[in-house]
mmCIF file of C-alpha atoms in Angstrom:
data_model
loop_
_atom_site.group_PDB
_atom_site.id
_atom_site.type_symbol
_atom_site.label_atom_id
_atom_site.label_comp_id
_atom_site.label_asym_id
_atom_site.label_seq_id
_atom_site.Cartn_x
_atom_site.Cartn_y
_atom_site.Cartn_z
ATOM 1 C CA MET A 1 -0.034 0.035 0.190
ATOM 2 C CA LEU A 2 1.382 3.407 -0.974
ATOM 3 C CA PRO A 3 1.556 5.960 1.763
ATOM 4 C CA ARG A 4 -0.980 8.689 1.702
ATOM 5 C CA PHE A 5 0.052 12.595 1.297
ATOM 6 C CA VAL A 6 -1.252 16.041 0.444
ATOM 7 C CA VAL A 7 0.582 18.505 -1.766
ATOM 8 C CA HIS A 8 0.525 22.060 -0.576
ATOM 9 C CA GLU A 9 1.949 24.328 -3.236
ATOM 10 C CA LEU A 10 4.169 27.514 -2.667
ATOM 11 C CA HIS A 11 3.308 30.279 -5.133
ATOM 12 C CA ASP A 12 5.184 33.390 -6.209
ATOM 13 C CA ILE A 13 8.623 32.081 -5.530
ATOM 14 C CA PRO A 14 10.807 34.824 -6.923
ATOM 15 C CA ASN A 15 13.802 34.253 -9.090
ATOM 16 C CA LEU A 16 16.520 35.892 -7.102
ATOM 17 C CA HIS A 17 19.616 34.718 -9.470
ATOM 18 C CA SER A 18 19.975 37.970 -11.721
ATOM 19 C CA SER A 19 22.277 36.174 -14.244
ATOM 20 C CA ARG A 20 19.909 33.256 -14.887
ATOM 21 C CA PRO A 21 16.356 34.031 -16.671
ATOM 22 C CA PRO A 22 13.466 32.498 -14.711
ATOM 23 C CA PRO A 23 12.406 28.928 -15.891
ATOM 24 C CA PRO A 24 9.381 28.890 -18.043
ATOM 25 C CA PRO A 25 6.127 28.322 -16.066
ATOM 26 C CA LEU A 26 4.609 24.524 -16.020
ATOM 27 C CA ALA A 27 2.067 23.665 -18.701
ATOM 28 C CA VAL A 28 -0.944 22.543 -16.683
ATOM 29 C CA ALA A 29 -4.154 22.082 -18.498
ATOM 30 C CA PRO A 30 -7.213 23.677 -16.894
ATOM 31 C CA GLY A 31 -9.142 21.441 -14.483
ATOM 32 C CA ASP A 32 -6.127 19.192 -14.374
ATOM 33 C CA VAL A 33 -6.793 16.764 -11.569
ATOM 34 C CA ARG A 34 -3.894 14.760 -9.940
ATOM 35 C CA SER A 35 -4.426 10.997 -9.636
ATOM 36 C CA SER A 36 -4.963 9.359 -6.308
ATOM 37 C CA ASP A 37 -3.168 6.222 -7.613
ATOM 38 C CA ALA A 38 0.192 7.467 -6.551
ATOM 39 C CA GLY A 39 -1.244 8.077 -2.925
ATOM 40 C CA GLU A 40 -2.057 11.791 -3.248
ATOM 41 C CA GLN A 41 -4.938 12.881 -1.307
ATOM 42 C CA PRO A 42 -7.219 15.842 -1.631
ATOM 43 C CA GLY A 43 -6.955 18.968 0.777
ATOM 44 C CA GLY A 44 -3.964 20.497 -0.813
ATOM 45 C CA LEU A 45 -3.438 24.393 -0.276
ATOM 46 C CA ASP A 46 -2.326 27.106 -2.297
ATOM 47 C CA LEU A 47 0.027 29.074 -0.491
ATOM 48 C CA ARG A 48 0.990 32.681 -1.172
ATOM 49 C CA PRO A 49 3.649 34.463 0.634
ATOM 50 C CA ARG A 50 3.059 37.198 3.433
ATOM 51 C CA PRO A 51 3.842 40.859 3.149
ATOM 52 C CA ASP A 52 7.431 39.970 4.652
ATOM 53 C CA GLY A 53 8.020 37.769 1.621
ATOM 54 C CA CYS A 54 7.772 34.399 3.737
ATOM 55 C CA TRP A 55 5.263 31.757 3.571
ATOM 56 C CA GLU A 56 3.391 30.345 6.722
ATOM 57 C CA LEU A 57 3.035 26.621 5.803
ATOM 58 C CA LEU A 58 1.401 24.762 8.845
ATOM 59 C CA THR A 59 1.281 24.436 12.625
ATOM 60 C CA ALA A 60 0.878 20.909 13.786
ATOM 61 C CA ALA A 61 1.040 18.831 16.905
ATOM 62 C CA PHE A 62 4.304 17.439 17.912
ATOM 63 C CA GLY A 63 4.970 15.311 20.908
ATOM 64 C CA GLU A 64 2.830 14.936 24.109
ATOM 65 C CA SER A 65 1.447 18.421 24.189
ATOM 66 C CA GLY A 66 3.557 20.513 22.017
ATOM 67 C CA SER A 67 3.394 21.807 18.236
ATOM 68 C CA VAL A 68 5.666 22.906 15.416
ATOM 69 C CA THR A 69 5.195 25.420 12.933
ATOM 70 C CA VAL A 70 6.843 25.305 9.430
ATOM 71 C CA ARG A 71 7.687 28.307 7.394
ATOM 72 C CA ALA A 72 9.593 29.001 4.137
ATOM 73 C CA ALA A 73 11.452 31.889 2.590
ATOM 74 C CA PRO A 74 12.963 32.254 -0.931
ATOM 75 C CA VAL A 75 16.981 31.530 -1.421
ATOM 76 C CA ARG A 76 19.002 32.582 -4.325
ATOM 77 C CA HIS A 77 19.700 29.737 -6.780
ATOM 78 C CA THR A 78 19.381 29.509 -10.675
ATOM 79 C CA VAL A 79 15.813 28.584 -10.452
ATOM 80 C CA PRO A 80 13.215 29.624 -7.620
ATOM 81 C CA THR A 81 14.171 28.017 -4.540
ATOM 82 C CA VAL A 82 12.995 27.986 -1.011
ATOM 83 C CA GLY A 83 14.472 27.182 2.570
ATOM 84 C CA TYR A 84 12.365 25.610 5.287
ATOM 85 C CA VAL A 85 12.407 26.637 9.071
ATOM 86 C CA VAL A 86 10.701 24.326 11.565
ATOM 87 C CA GLU A 87 10.264 25.544 15.072
ATOM 88 C CA GLU A 88 8.758 23.946 18.132
ATOM 89 C CA ALA A 89 6.480 25.795 20.579
ATOM 90 C CA SER A 90 7.717 27.027 23.946
ATOM 91 C CA LYS A 91 7.920 24.285 26.539
ATOM 92 C CA ARG A 92 7.206 23.988 30.341
ATOM 93 C CA GLY A 93 10.337 24.646 32.232
ATOM 94 C CA ARG A 94 12.484 21.517 33.551
ATOM 95 C CA LEU A 95 11.841 19.882 37.078
ATOM 96 C CA LYS A 96 14.603 20.700 39.566
ATOM 97 C CA PRO A 97 15.096 17.253 41.132
ATOM 98 C CA GLU A 98 17.939 18.499 43.258
ATOM 99 C CA LEU A 99 15.562 20.679 45.212
ATOM 100 C CA VAL A 100 12.774 18.212 45.310
ATOM 101 C CA LEU A 101 14.394 14.713 45.831
ATOM 102 C CA PRO A 102 15.554 15.572 49.511
ATOM 103 C CA LEU A 103 12.162 16.506 50.591
ATOM 104 C CA LEU A 104 10.569 13.098 49.106
ATOM 105 C CA GLN A 105 13.271 11.133 50.541
ATOM 106 C CA ARG A 106 12.785 12.734 53.972
ATOM 107 C CA ASN A 107 9.024 11.698 53.805
ATOM 108 C CA LYS A 108 9.771 8.219 52.377
ATOM 109 C CA GLN A 109 8.350 6.142 55.032
ATOM 110 C CA ALA A 110 5.297 8.543 55.503
ATOM 111 C CA LEU A 111 4.861 8.375 51.607
ATOM 112 C CA ALA A 112 4.728 4.573 51.912
ATOM 113 C CA ASP A 113 2.308 4.588 55.020
ATOM 114 C CA GLU A 114 -0.205 7.381 53.975
ATOM 115 C CA TRP A 115 0.194 7.710 50.068
ATOM 116 C CA GLY A 116 0.892 3.931 49.320
ATOM 117 C CA VAL A 117 3.944 5.152 47.311
ATOM 118 C CA ARG A 118 6.972 2.744 47.844
ATOM 119 C CA ASP A 119 9.585 4.685 45.673
ATOM 120 C CA PRO A 120 9.437 8.614 46.412
ATOM 121 C CA ARG A 121 10.849 9.192 42.793
ATOM 122 C CA SER A 122 7.379 8.291 41.466
ATOM 123 C CA VAL A 123 6.197 11.434 43.095
ATOM 124 C CA LEU A 124 8.507 13.511 40.499
ATOM 125 C CA LYS A 125 6.168 13.141 37.839
ATOM 126 C CA LYS A 126 3.336 14.752 39.892
ATOM 127 C CA VAL A 127 5.448 17.504 41.065
ATOM 128 C CA ALA A 128 6.754 18.350 37.257
ATOM 129 C CA ALA A 129 2.915 18.674 36.419
ATOM 130 C CA LEU A 130 2.361 21.562 39.126
ATOM 131 C CA GLY A 131 1.472 25.108 37.546
ATOM 132 C CA ALA A 132 3.548 27.775 38.914
ATOM 133 C CA GLU A 133 0.601 28.851 41.631
ATOM 134 C CA GLU A 134 0.127 25.180 42.502
ATOM 135 C CA GLU A 135 1.640 23.173 45.640
ATOM 136 C CA LEU A 136 2.016 19.983 46.809
ATOM 137 C CA VAL A 137 1.894 19.450 50.610
ATOM 138 C CA LEU A 138 3.927 16.431 51.784
ATOM 139 C CA PRO A 139 3.040 14.305 54.875
ATOM 140 C CA ASP A 140 5.338 16.198 57.279
ATOM 141 C CA GLY A 141 4.003 19.506 55.992
ATOM 142 C CA ALA A 142 6.774 20.555 53.718
ATOM 143 C CA VAL A 143 5.395 22.521 50.846
ATOM 144 C CA ILE A 144 6.702 21.981 47.177
ATOM 145 C CA ARG A 145 5.518 25.036 45.133
ATOM 146 C CA GLY A 146 5.285 24.589 41.173
ATOM 147 C CA SER A 147 7.277 28.222 40.644
ATOM 148 C CA ASP A 148 10.143 26.777 42.926
ATOM 149 C CA ALA A 149 10.297 23.217 41.565
ATOM 150 C CA VAL A 150 10.077 23.899 38.015
ATOM 151 C CA GLY A 151 11.987 26.283 35.956
ATOM 152 C CA GLY A 152 10.917 28.778 33.684
ATOM 153 C CA THR A 153 9.391 28.347 30.022
ATOM 154 C CA ARG A 154 11.860 27.083 27.566
ATOM 155 C CA ARG A 155 12.088 27.993 23.993
ATOM 156 C CA GLY A 156 11.587 25.413 21.510
ATOM 157 C CA ARG A 157 14.139 23.912 18.874
ATOM 158 C CA LYS A 158 14.310 25.685 15.664
ATOM 159 C CA ILE A 159 15.826 24.021 12.438
ATOM 160 C CA ALA A 160 16.637 25.670 9.329
ATOM 161 C CA VAL A 161 16.849 23.348 6.117
ATOM 162 C CA LEU A 162 17.945 25.363 2.879
ATOM 163 C CA GLY A 163 17.801 24.194 -0.364
ATOM 164 C CA ASP A 164 20.454 24.693 -3.046
ATOM 165 C CA CYS A 165 21.625 28.318 -2.910
ATOM 166 C CA CYS A 166 24.185 30.917 -2.976
ATOM 167 C CA ASP A 167 22.548 33.265 -0.756
ATOM 168 C CA ALA A 168 20.196 32.676 1.932
ATOM 169 C CA SER A 169 19.784 36.139 3.384
ATOM 170 C CA PRO A 170 16.023 36.370 2.705
ATOM 171 C CA CYS A 171 15.735 33.569 5.321
ATOM 172 C CA SER A 172 17.653 35.581 7.951
ATOM 173 C CA GLY A 173 14.177 36.759 9.650
ATOM 174 C CA ILE A 174 12.700 33.219 10.362
ATOM 175 C CA ALA A 175 16.015 31.224 10.685
ATOM 176 C CA ALA A 176 17.620 33.686 13.221
ATOM 177 C CA GLY A 177 19.011 31.899 16.452
ATOM 178 C CA CYS A 178 18.415 28.306 14.840
ATOM 179 C CA ASP A 179 19.637 25.299 16.904
ATOM 180 C CA LEU A 180 20.631 23.592 13.626
ATOM 181 C CA LEU A 181 21.331 25.117 9.917
ATOM 182 C CA VAL A 182 21.332 22.602 7.421
ATOM 183 C CA HIS A 183 23.306 24.336 4.411
ATOM 184 C CA GLU A 184 24.593 23.214 1.123
ATOM 185 C CA ALA A 185 28.532 23.203 0.440
ATOM 186 C CA THR A 186 28.859 22.271 -3.095
ATOM 187 C CA ASN A 187 32.716 23.030 -3.899
ATOM 188 C CA ALA A 188 35.397 23.428 -1.527
ATOM 189 C CA TYR A 189 38.908 25.026 -2.063
ATOM 190 C CA LEU A 190 41.313 22.286 -0.873
ATOM 191 C CA PRO A 191 44.860 23.139 -1.757
ATOM 192 C CA GLN A 192 46.241 20.333 0.283
ATOM 193 C CA TYR A 193 44.516 18.125 -2.246
ATOM 194 C CA GLY A 194 45.831 19.953 -5.270
ATOM 195 C CA ASP A 195 43.100 22.812 -5.677
ATOM 196 C CA SER A 196 44.581 26.177 -7.248
ATOM 197 C CA GLY A 197 43.339 29.256 -8.344
ATOM 198 C CA GLY A 198 42.374 30.667 -4.935
ATOM 199 C CA LEU A 199 39.335 30.582 -2.733
ATOM 200 C CA ALA A 200 37.928 33.748 -4.106
ATOM 201 C CA ARG A 201 37.860 32.622 -7.822
ATOM 202 C CA LEU A 202 36.199 29.260 -6.554
ATOM 203 C CA GLN A 203 33.499 31.335 -4.714
ATOM 204 C CA ARG A 204 32.774 33.513 -7.591
ATOM 205 C CA GLU A 205 32.483 30.438 -9.958
ATOM 206 C CA THR A 206 30.463 28.461 -7.415
ATOM 207 C CA ALA A 207 27.912 31.428 -6.839
ATOM 208 C CA ALA A 208 27.582 31.889 -10.649
ATOM 209 C CA HIS A 209 26.056 28.391 -10.414
ATOM 210 C CA GLY A 210 23.886 29.081 -7.624
ATOM 211 C CA HIS A 211 25.787 27.218 -5.015
ATOM 212 C CA SER A 212 28.070 27.670 -2.015
ATOM 213 C CA THR A 213 31.287 26.757 -0.489
ATOM 214 C CA PRO A 214 31.704 25.709 3.085
ATOM 215 C CA GLN A 215 33.043 29.002 3.990
ATOM 216 C CA MET A 216 29.744 30.608 2.632
ATOM 217 C CA ALA A 217 27.689 28.174 4.384
ATOM 218 C CA GLY A 218 29.842 29.051 7.682
ATOM 219 C CA ALA A 219 29.270 32.799 7.094
ATOM 220 C CA VAL A 220 25.472 32.124 6.932
ATOM 221 C CA ALA A 221 25.631 30.243 10.037
ATOM 222 C CA ARG A 222 27.447 33.131 11.673
ATOM 223 C CA ARG A 223 24.943 35.848 10.639
ATOM 224 C CA PHE A 224 22.168 33.741 11.508
ATOM 225 C CA GLY A 225 23.511 32.956 14.947
ATOM 226 C CA ALA A 226 23.230 29.303 14.242
ATOM 227 C CA ARG A 227 24.213 27.102 17.090
ATOM 228 C CA ALA A 228 25.335 24.108 14.692
ATOM 229 C CA LEU A 229 25.824 23.544 11.026
ATOM 230 C CA LEU A 230 25.314 20.479 8.879
ATOM 231 C CA LEU A 231 26.926 20.767 5.576
ATOM 232 C CA THR A 232 25.078 18.854 2.761
ATOM 233 C CA HIS A 233 25.054 18.455 -1.206
ATOM 234 C CA PHE A 234 28.899 17.855 -1.920
ATOM 235 C CA SER A 235 30.351 17.738 -5.520
ATOM 236 C CA GLN A 236 30.899 14.155 -6.416
ATOM 237 C CA ARG A 237 34.697 15.268 -6.277
ATOM 238 C CA TYR A 238 34.318 14.712 -2.563
ATOM 239 C CA PRO A 239 33.571 11.001 -1.586
ATOM 240 C CA PRO A 240 32.090 10.755 1.817
ATOM 241 C CA ASP A 241 34.381 7.948 2.820
ATOM 242 C CA ALA A 242 37.435 10.284 2.108
ATOM 243 C CA VAL A 243 37.478 11.234 6.035
ATOM 244 C CA GLY A 244 40.286 13.783 5.767
ATOM 245 C CA MET A 245 38.800 15.605 2.947
ATOM 246 C CA MET A 246 35.477 15.912 4.693
ATOM 247 C CA ARG A 247 36.886 17.075 7.660
ATOM 248 C CA ALA A 248 38.820 19.799 5.985
ATOM 249 C CA ILE A 249 35.700 21.037 4.425
ATOM 250 C CA ALA A 250 33.853 20.923 7.947
ATOM 251 C CA ALA A 251 36.816 22.715 9.543
ATOM 252 C CA ALA A 252 36.643 25.480 6.668
ATOM 253 C CA ALA A 253 33.056 26.076 7.451
ATOM 254 C CA ALA A 254 33.490 25.904 11.504
ATOM 255 C CA ALA A 255 36.259 28.649 11.008
ATOM 256 C CA GLU A 256 33.878 30.974 9.134
ATOM 257 C CA ALA A 257 30.939 30.345 11.360
ATOM 258 C CA GLU A 258 32.957 30.926 14.508
ATOM 259 C CA LEU A 259 31.693 27.571 15.919
ATOM 260 C CA PRO A 260 33.507 24.850 17.771
ATOM 261 C CA PRO A 261 34.599 22.050 15.699
ATOM 262 C CA GLU A 262 32.120 19.519 17.196
ATOM 263 C CA GLN A 263 29.128 21.840 16.182
ATOM 264 C CA VAL A 264 30.074 21.660 12.422
ATOM 265 C CA VAL A 265 29.502 18.086 10.662
ATOM 266 C CA ALA A 266 29.832 17.211 6.960
ATOM 267 C CA ALA A 267 26.554 14.969 6.323
ATOM 268 C CA ARG A 268 26.846 11.453 4.830
ATOM 269 C CA ASP A 269 24.183 8.664 4.067
ATOM 270 C CA THR A 270 22.586 7.429 7.127
ATOM 271 C CA LEU A 271 24.137 9.883 9.296
ATOM 272 C CA VAL A 272 22.044 10.549 12.728
ATOM 273 C CA LEU A 273 22.811 13.430 14.893
ATOM 274 C CA PRO A 274 20.907 14.892 17.805
ATOM 275 C CA ILE A 275 19.341 18.115 17.923
ATOM 276 C CA TRP A 276 19.696 19.089 21.727
ATOM 277 C CA GLN A 277 17.249 21.438 23.377
ATOM 278 C CA PRO A 278 18.459 25.080 23.308
ATOM 279 C CA ASP A 279 19.040 24.797 27.179
ATOM 280 C CA ARG A 280 21.543 21.964 26.771
ATOM 281 C CA THR A 281 25.090 22.788 26.239
ATOM 282 C CA LYS A 282 25.872 19.211 24.708
ATOM 283 C CA ALA A 283 27.993 19.078 21.318
ATOM 284 C CA MET A 284 26.444 17.765 18.081
ATOM 285 C CA ARG A 285 28.794 15.166 17.980
ATOM 286 C CA PRO A 286 31.896 14.080 20.209
ATOM 287 C CA ALA A 287 35.105 15.923 19.616
ATOM 288 C CA SER A 288 37.353 14.087 17.117
ATOM 289 C CA PRO A 289 40.586 12.441 18.619
ATOM 290 C CA PRO A 290 43.724 14.304 18.179
#
């Protein structure tokens, strides 16, 4: 059975590459109806940009009680192209177990006798659900207030995934402060592997074809204030199993982005990376051995 899906179409995507003519419009016959044989379902929307030039695609439920919003903005390529930003809604604060557990342990026997709770840690879930103005009174009279036991509201994660581009500045408004930026790095200047002609020349040639270098991707990450950068869309000149070459590409982007090396990764097939919550200071990947 084919998976079912709905197509939402973005209209009025501008052609931002001044040296390339816009592509001809698609020839669609009036009344043309897509077949559902491939799994497409009715309900698709025609989406047009807001006054700021961005598209508001959707807001959907995500996780137990959260939601995500998907937006898009144009980027500069040889054909009309967009980048997407997926942003989680704000979340409840984290429980402060270092403040709560001592009180629960002090009441361990009373919790078992009066509440039927054998393990005091099982009460943590109830404490975590307290509202800021709510409180839980323990058997010995100790009061746990939600405002004390749970931290303040946390910002949700934000991920920017850009298409092929040589200039992503139109996405700066919706992608600012993203926790992860996914950006292409088609061509790299690697003199240690025989490249010549200079970085400036390579960047001009790469941009003329609507693409980016690792340094260009790093500069975007720095301007956006991204916390981490994932590089994609490499030329076939850079095989993913050439570890030294891919590390050199990531290092060039990290230097331009002013990010720690462990926060910049060159993607490969089947790669899995964590996207940590903004209040976590963990690295996207472990530091490479010296």
